[in-house]
Structure formats: C-alpha cells, structure tokens
PDB file of C-alpha atoms in Angstrom:
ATOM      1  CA  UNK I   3      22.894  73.988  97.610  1.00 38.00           C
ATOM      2  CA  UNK I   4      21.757  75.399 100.711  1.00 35.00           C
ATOM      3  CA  UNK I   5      23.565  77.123 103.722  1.00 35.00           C
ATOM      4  CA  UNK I   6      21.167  74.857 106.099  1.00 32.00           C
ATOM      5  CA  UNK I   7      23.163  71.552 105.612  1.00 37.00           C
ATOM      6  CA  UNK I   8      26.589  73.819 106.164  1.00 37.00           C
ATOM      7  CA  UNK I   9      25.185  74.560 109.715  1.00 39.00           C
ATOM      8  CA  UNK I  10      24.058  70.941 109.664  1.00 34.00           C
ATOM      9  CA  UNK I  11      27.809  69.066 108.676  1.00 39.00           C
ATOM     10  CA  UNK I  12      29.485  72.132 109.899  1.00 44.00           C
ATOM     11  CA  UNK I  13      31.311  71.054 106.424  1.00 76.00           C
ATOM     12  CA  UNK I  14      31.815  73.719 103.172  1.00 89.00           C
ATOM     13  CA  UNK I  15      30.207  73.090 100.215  1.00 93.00           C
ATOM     14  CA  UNK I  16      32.487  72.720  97.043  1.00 96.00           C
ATOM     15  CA  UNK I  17      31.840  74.612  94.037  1.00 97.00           C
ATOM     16  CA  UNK I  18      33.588  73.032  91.603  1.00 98.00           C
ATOM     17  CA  UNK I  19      34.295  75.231  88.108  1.00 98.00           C
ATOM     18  CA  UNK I  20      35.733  74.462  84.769  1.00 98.00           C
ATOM     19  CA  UNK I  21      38.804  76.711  83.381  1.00 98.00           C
ATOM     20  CA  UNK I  22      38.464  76.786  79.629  1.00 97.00           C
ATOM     21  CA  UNK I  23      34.863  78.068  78.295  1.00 97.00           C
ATOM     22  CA  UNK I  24      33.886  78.917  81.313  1.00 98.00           C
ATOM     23  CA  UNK I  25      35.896  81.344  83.477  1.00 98.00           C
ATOM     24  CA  UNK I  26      38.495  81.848  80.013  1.00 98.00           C
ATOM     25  CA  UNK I  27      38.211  81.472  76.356  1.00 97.00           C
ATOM     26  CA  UNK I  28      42.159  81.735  75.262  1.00 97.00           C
ATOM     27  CA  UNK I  29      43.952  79.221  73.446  1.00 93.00           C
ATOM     28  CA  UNK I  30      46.903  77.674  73.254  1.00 95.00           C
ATOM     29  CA  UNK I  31      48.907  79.192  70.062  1.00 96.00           C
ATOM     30  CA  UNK I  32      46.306  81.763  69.490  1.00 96.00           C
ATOM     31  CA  UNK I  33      48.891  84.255  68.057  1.00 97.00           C
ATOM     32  CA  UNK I  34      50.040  82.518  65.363  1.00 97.00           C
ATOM     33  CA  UNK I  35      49.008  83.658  61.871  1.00 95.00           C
ATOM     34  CA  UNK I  36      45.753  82.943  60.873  1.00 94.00           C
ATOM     35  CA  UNK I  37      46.726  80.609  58.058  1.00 95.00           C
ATOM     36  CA  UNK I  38      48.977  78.453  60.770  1.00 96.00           C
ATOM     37  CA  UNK I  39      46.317  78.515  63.315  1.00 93.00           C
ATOM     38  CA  UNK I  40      43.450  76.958  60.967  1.00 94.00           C
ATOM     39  CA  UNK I  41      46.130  74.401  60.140  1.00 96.00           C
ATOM     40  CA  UNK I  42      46.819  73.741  63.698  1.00 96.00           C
ATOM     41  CA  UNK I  43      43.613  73.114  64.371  1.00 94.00           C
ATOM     42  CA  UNK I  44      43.078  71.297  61.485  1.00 96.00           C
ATOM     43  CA  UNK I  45      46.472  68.777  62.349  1.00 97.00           C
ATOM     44  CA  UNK I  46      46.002  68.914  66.055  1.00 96.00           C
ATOM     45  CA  UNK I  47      42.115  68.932  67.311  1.00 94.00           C
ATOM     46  CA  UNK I  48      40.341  67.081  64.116  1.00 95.00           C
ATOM     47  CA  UNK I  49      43.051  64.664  62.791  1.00 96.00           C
ATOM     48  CA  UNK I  50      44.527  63.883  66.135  1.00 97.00           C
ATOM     49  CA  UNK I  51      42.247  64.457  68.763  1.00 96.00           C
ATOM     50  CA  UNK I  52      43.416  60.928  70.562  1.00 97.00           C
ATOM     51  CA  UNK I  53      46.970  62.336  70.326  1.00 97.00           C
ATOM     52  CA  UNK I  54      45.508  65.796  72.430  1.00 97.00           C
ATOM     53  CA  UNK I  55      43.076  63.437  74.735  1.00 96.00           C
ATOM     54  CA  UNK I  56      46.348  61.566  75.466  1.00 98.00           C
ATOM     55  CA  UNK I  57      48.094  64.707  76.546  1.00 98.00           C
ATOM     56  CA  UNK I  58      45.190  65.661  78.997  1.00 98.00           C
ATOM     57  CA  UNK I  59      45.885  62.689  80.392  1.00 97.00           C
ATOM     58  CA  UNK I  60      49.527  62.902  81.204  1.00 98.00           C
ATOM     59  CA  UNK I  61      51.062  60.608  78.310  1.00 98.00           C
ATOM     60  CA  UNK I  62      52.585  63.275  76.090  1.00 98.00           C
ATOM     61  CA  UNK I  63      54.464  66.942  77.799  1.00 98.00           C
ATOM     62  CA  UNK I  64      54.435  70.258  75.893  1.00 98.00           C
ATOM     63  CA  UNK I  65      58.129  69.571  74.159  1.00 98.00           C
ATOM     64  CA  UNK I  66      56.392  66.527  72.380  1.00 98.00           C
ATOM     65  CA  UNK I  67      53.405  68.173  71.409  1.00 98.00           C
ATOM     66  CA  UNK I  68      55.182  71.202  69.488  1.00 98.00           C
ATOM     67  CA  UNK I  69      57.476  69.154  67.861  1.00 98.00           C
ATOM     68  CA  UNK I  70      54.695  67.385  66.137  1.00 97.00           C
ATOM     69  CA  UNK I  71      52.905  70.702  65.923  1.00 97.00           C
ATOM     70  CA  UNK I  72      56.209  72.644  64.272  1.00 98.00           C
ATOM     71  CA  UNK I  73      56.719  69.660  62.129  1.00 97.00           C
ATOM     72  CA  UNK I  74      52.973  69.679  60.630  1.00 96.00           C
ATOM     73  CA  UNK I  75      53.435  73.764  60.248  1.00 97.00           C
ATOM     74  CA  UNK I  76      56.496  73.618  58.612  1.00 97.00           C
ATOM     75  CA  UNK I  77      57.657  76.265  61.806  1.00 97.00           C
ATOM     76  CA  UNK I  78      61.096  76.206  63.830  1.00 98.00           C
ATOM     77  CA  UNK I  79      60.277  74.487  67.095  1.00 98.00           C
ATOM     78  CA  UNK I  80      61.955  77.299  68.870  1.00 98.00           C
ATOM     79  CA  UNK I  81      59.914  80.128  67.600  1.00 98.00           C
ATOM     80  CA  UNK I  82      56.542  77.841  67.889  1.00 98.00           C
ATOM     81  CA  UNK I  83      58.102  76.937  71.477  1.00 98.00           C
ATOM     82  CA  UNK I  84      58.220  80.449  72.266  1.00 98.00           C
ATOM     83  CA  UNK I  85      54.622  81.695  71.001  1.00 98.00           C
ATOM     84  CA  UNK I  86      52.823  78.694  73.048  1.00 98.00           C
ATOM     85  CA  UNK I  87      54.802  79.403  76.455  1.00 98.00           C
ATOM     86  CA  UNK I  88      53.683  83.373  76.253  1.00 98.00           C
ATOM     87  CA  UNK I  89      49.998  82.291  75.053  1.00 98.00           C
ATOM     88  CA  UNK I  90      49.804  80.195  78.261  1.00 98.00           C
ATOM     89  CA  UNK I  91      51.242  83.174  79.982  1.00 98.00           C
ATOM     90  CA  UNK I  92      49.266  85.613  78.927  1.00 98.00           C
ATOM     91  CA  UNK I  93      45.869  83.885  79.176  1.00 98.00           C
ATOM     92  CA  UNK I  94      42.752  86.224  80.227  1.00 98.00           C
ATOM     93  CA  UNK I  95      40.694  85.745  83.350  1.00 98.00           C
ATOM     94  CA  UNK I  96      38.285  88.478  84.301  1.00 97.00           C
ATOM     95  CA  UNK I  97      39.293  90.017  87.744  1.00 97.00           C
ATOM     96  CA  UNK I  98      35.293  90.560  87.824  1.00 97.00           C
ATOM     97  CA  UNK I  99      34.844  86.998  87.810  1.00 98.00           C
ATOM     98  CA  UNK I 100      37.664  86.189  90.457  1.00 98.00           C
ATOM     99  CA  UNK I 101      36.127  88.899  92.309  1.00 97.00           C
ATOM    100  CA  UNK I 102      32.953  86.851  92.627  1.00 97.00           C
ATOM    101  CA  UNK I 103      34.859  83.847  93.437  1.00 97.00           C
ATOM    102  CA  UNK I 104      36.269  85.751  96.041  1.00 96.00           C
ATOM    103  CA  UNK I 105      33.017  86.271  97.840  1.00 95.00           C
ATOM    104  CA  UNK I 106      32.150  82.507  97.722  1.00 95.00           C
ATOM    105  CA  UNK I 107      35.288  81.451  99.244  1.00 94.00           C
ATOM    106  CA  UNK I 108      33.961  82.839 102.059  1.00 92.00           C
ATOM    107  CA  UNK I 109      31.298  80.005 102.626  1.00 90.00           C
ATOM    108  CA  UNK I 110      32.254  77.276 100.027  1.00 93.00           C
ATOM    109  CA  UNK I 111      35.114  76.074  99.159  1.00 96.00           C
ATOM    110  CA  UNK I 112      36.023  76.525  95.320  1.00 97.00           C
ATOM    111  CA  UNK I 113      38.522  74.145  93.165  1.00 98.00           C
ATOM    112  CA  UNK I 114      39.683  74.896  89.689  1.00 98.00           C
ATOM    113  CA  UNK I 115      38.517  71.163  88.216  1.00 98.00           C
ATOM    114  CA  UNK I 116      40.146  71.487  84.577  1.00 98.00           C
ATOM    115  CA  UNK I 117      40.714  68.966  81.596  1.00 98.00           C
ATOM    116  CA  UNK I 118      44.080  70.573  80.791  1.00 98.00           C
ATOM    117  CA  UNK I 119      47.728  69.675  80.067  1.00 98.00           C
ATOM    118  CA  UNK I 120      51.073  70.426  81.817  1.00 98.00           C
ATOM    119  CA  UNK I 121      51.322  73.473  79.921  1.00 98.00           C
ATOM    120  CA  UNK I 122      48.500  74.658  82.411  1.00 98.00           C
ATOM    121  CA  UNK I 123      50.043  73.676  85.488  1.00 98.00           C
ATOM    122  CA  UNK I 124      53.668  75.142  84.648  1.00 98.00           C
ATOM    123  CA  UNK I 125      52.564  78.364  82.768  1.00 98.00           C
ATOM    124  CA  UNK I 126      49.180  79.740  83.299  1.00 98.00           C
ATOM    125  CA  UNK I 127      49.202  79.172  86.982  1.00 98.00           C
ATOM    126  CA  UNK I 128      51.906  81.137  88.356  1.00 98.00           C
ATOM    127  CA  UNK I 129      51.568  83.706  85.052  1.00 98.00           C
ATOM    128  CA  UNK I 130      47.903  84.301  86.541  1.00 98.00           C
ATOM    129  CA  UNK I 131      48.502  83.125  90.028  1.00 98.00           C
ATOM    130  CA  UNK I 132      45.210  80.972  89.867  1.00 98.00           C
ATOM    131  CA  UNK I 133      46.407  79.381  93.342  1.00 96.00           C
ATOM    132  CA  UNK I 134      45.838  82.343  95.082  1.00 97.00           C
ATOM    133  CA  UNK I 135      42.232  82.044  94.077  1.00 97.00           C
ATOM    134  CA  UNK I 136      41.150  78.411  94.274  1.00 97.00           C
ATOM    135  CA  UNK I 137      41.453  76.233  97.850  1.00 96.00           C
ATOM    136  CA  UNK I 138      42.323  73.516  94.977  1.00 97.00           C
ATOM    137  CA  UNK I 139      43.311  73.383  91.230  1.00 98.00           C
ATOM    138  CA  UNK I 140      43.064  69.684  89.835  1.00 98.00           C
ATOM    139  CA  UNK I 141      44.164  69.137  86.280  1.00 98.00           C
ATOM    140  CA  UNK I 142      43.673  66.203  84.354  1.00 98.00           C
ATOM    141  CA  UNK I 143      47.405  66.035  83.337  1.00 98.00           C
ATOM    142  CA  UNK I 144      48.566  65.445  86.529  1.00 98.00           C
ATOM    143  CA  UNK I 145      45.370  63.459  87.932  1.00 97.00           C
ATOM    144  CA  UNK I 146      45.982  61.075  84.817  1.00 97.00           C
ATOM    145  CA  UNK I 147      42.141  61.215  84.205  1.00 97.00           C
ATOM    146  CA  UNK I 148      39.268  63.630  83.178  1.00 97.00           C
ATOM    147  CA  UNK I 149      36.357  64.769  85.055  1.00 98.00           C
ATOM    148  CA  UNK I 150      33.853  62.094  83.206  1.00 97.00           C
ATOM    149  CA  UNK I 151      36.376  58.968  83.811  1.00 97.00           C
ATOM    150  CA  UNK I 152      35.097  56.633  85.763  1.00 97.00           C
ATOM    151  CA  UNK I 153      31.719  58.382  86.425  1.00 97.00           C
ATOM    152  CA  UNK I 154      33.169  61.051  87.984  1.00 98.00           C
ATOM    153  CA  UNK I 155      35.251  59.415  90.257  1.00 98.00           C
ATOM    154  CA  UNK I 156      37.595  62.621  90.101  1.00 98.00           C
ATOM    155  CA  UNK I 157      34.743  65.023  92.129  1.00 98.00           C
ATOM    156  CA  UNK I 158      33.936  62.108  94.564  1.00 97.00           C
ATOM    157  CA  UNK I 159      37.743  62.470  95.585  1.00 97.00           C
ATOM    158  CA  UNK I 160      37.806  65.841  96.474  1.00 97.00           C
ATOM    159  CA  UNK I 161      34.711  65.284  97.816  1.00 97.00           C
ATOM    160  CA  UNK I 162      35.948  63.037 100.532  1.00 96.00           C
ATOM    161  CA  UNK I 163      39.132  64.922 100.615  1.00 95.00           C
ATOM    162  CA  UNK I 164      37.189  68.371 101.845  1.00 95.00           C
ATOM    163  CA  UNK I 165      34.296  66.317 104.412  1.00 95.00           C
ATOM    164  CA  UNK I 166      31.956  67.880 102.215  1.00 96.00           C
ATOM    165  CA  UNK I 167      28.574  66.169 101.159  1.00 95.00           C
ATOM    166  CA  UNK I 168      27.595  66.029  97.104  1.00 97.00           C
ATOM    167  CA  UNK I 169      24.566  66.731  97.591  1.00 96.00           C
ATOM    168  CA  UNK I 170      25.466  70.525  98.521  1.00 93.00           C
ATOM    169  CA  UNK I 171      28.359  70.699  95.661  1.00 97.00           C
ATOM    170  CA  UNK I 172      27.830  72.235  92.776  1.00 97.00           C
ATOM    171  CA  UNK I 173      29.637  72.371  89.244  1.00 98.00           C
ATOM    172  CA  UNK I 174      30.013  75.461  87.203  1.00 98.00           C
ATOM    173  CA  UNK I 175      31.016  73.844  83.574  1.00 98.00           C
ATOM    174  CA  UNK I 176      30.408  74.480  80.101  1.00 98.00           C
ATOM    175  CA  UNK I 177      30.217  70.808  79.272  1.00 98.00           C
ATOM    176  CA  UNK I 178      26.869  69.205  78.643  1.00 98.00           C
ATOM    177  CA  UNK I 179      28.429  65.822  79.294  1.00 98.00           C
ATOM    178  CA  UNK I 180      30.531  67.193  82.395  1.00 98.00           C
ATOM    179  CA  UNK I 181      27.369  68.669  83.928  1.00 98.00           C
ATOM    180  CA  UNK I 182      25.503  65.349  83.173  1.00 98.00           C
ATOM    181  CA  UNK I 183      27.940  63.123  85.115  1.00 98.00           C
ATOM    182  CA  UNK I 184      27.527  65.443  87.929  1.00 98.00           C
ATOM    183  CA  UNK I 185      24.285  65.381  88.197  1.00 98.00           C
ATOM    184  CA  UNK I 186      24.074  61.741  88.094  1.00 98.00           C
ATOM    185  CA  UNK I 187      26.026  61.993  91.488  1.00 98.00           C
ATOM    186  CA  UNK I 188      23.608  64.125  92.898  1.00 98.00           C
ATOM    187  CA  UNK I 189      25.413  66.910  92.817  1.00 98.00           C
ATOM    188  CA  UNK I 190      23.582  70.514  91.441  1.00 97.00           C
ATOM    189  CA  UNK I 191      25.441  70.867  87.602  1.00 98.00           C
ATOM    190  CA  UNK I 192      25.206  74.853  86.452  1.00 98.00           C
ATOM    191  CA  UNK I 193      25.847  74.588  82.762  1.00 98.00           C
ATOM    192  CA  UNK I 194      27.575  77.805  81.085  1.00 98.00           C
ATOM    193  CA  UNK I 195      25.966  78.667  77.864  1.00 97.00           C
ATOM    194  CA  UNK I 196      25.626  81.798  75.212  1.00 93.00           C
ATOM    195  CA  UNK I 197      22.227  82.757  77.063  1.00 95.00           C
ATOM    196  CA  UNK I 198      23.643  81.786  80.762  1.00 96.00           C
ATOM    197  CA  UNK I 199      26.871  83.395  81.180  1.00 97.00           C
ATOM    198  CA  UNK I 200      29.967  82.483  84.434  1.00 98.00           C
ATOM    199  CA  UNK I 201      29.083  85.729  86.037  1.00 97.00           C
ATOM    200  CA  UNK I 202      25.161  85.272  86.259  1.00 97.00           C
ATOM    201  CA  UNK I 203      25.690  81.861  87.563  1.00 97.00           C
ATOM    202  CA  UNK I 204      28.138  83.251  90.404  1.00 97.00           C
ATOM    203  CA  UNK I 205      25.409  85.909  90.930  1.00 96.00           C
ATOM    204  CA  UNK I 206      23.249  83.599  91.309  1.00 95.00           C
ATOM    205  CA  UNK I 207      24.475  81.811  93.754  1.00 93.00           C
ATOM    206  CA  UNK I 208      25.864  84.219  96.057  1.00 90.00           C
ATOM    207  CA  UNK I 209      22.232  85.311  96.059  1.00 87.00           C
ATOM    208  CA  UNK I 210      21.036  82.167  96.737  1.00 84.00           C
ATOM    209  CA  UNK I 211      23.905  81.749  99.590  1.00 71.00           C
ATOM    210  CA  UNK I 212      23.404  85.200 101.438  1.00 67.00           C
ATOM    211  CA  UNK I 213      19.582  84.471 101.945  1.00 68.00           C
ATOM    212  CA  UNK I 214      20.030  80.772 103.025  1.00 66.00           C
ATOM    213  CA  UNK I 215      22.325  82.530 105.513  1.00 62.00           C
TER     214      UNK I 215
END
C-alpha cells in the first residue's frame, strides 16, 4: 500500500481486518463445562457445519441455534441462553491492538469485515463498543454472504462505497482462503499466523505508512 497513491486519489486506503483469529480468539459458549463444550463442538461445528454456515449467512437467529444446541446437551435453554449472551459480552479484544488501529485510522480507513452471526452484531458490539473503533463493521449475517462469495464481491462493495482503489487496500485475516480471494483482486492480503502475529502486522504497516508519508 503506499501513501503516494493517497496523495494521488486524495482517497483512504481500506484496511480491511478479520474479527475472530485475528484481533480475538473467544468463543461462543466457552464457559460451559468442558464435557458440554467438546459435545458442542462435536454437535454444532463437525456434524452440522451447513446448519452454522447457514447462520453466518442470516437464515437461522441465536434463539434457533440454542434450542438445537440445549436440545443436543440435554441443558435448559434458559441457562444455555444465558451463558452464550454473557460469552458474546464478555469477548476479549486487546486495547494494545485497538490502540494500533487507532493510529491507522488516521490515514486509512479500517472496517471490521467478519464471517459472524447476529449474536455479533447485537452482543459483542455494543458490550465492546467495536463501532467506536472501525469507520465500518460488515458481518456476514446481515450482508447475507461471506467474504469469499462471489469472489469477493463483499470487499469490492466497500470498496466503491469509500472511493478507495484495491490496489492500495489491504486485508488483515487469518484465513488462507480469505487472503487468497483478496489477492486475486489485487488487493495486498496480510495473513495472521502462529509465527506472524495481528500486532506485528499493524506494526508493520504503520511503519511502512509513516515513511511513505
């Protein structure tokens, strides 16, 4: 990305950057007992992934997905209800990181790009007041599609929403297949890995920013 074509387009950059894996590593219903949670994730993410790739999408709501969930745990919807609201609540996001963030919003514009479900948009947002830190949040729930649909149709919109130009928008992700979609619109894809943590790639690139400046 360089500062040159921002002084060019007199348009921000975007840097786009992934919620779960890469800026937080929570989960949903992480407090229940060990036994319940392998089951969970057992029931939920291996023998119904469709039904959890649905809800990203916006065809199932939180209510729907615990009944199933206290059903296949043999757990009172109520008290399951209650556990995944204060999980999504009480998700951690390092102020460090936001801190970073912080700095870039001063030359780029940054948007929360998540594959998430409504649970996202009506608890961990205002419990961690994400919207004070992002120009944008999109979430798949309510965009009805995920960041690889369509080739990637999803960036190219906010693209064209912000003025800004792909080829000086970047993706901070820890999805090899999110990074690779990306990257095949000519956009610069930062993958997050063990060895190549959030914070060195924000480093990075306000680095990389102040002497472009």
């Amino acid at each position: 990305m360089s500062g040159y074509a921002l002084e060019r387009d007199r348009r921000r950059p975007i840097i786009f950057i992934d919620f779960d894996g890469t800026i937080c590593n929570d989960r949903y219903w992480r407090t229940l007992p060990s036994e319940k949670q392998n089951k969970l994730q057992t029931y939920l993410f291996q023998e119904n992934r469709n039904i959890v790739f649905e809800w990203m999408r916006g065809l199932h709501t939180a209510e729907e997905i615990n009944n199933l969930v206290a059903v296949a745990l043999d757990i009172p919807y109520s008290e399951l209800w209650e556990i995944f609201v204060a999980d999504c609540q009480s998700m951690h996001v390092s102020p460090a990181t936001l801190a970073r963030l912080a700095h870039l919003r001063l030359i780029a514009n940054t948007i929360l790009v998540t594959g998430n479900m409504d649970s996202f948009s009506r608890f961990t947002v205002p419990a961690l007041l994400l919207d004070q830190h992002f120009d944008a949040i999109s979430n798949s729930y309510n965009e009805g599609r995920l960041k690889t649909d369509d080739g990637g149709a999803l960036f190219m919109q906010y693209i064209e929403q912000f003025g800004a130009s792909i080829e000086d928008c970047v993706v901070i992700d820890d999805s090899a297949e999110v990074c690779s979609t990306f990257a095949r619109l000519g956009g610069m894809p930062l993958h997050v890995t063990a060895g190549r943590t959030t914070d060195a790639i924000l480093d990075g690139l306000l680095l990389s920013l102040a002497q472009a400046r």
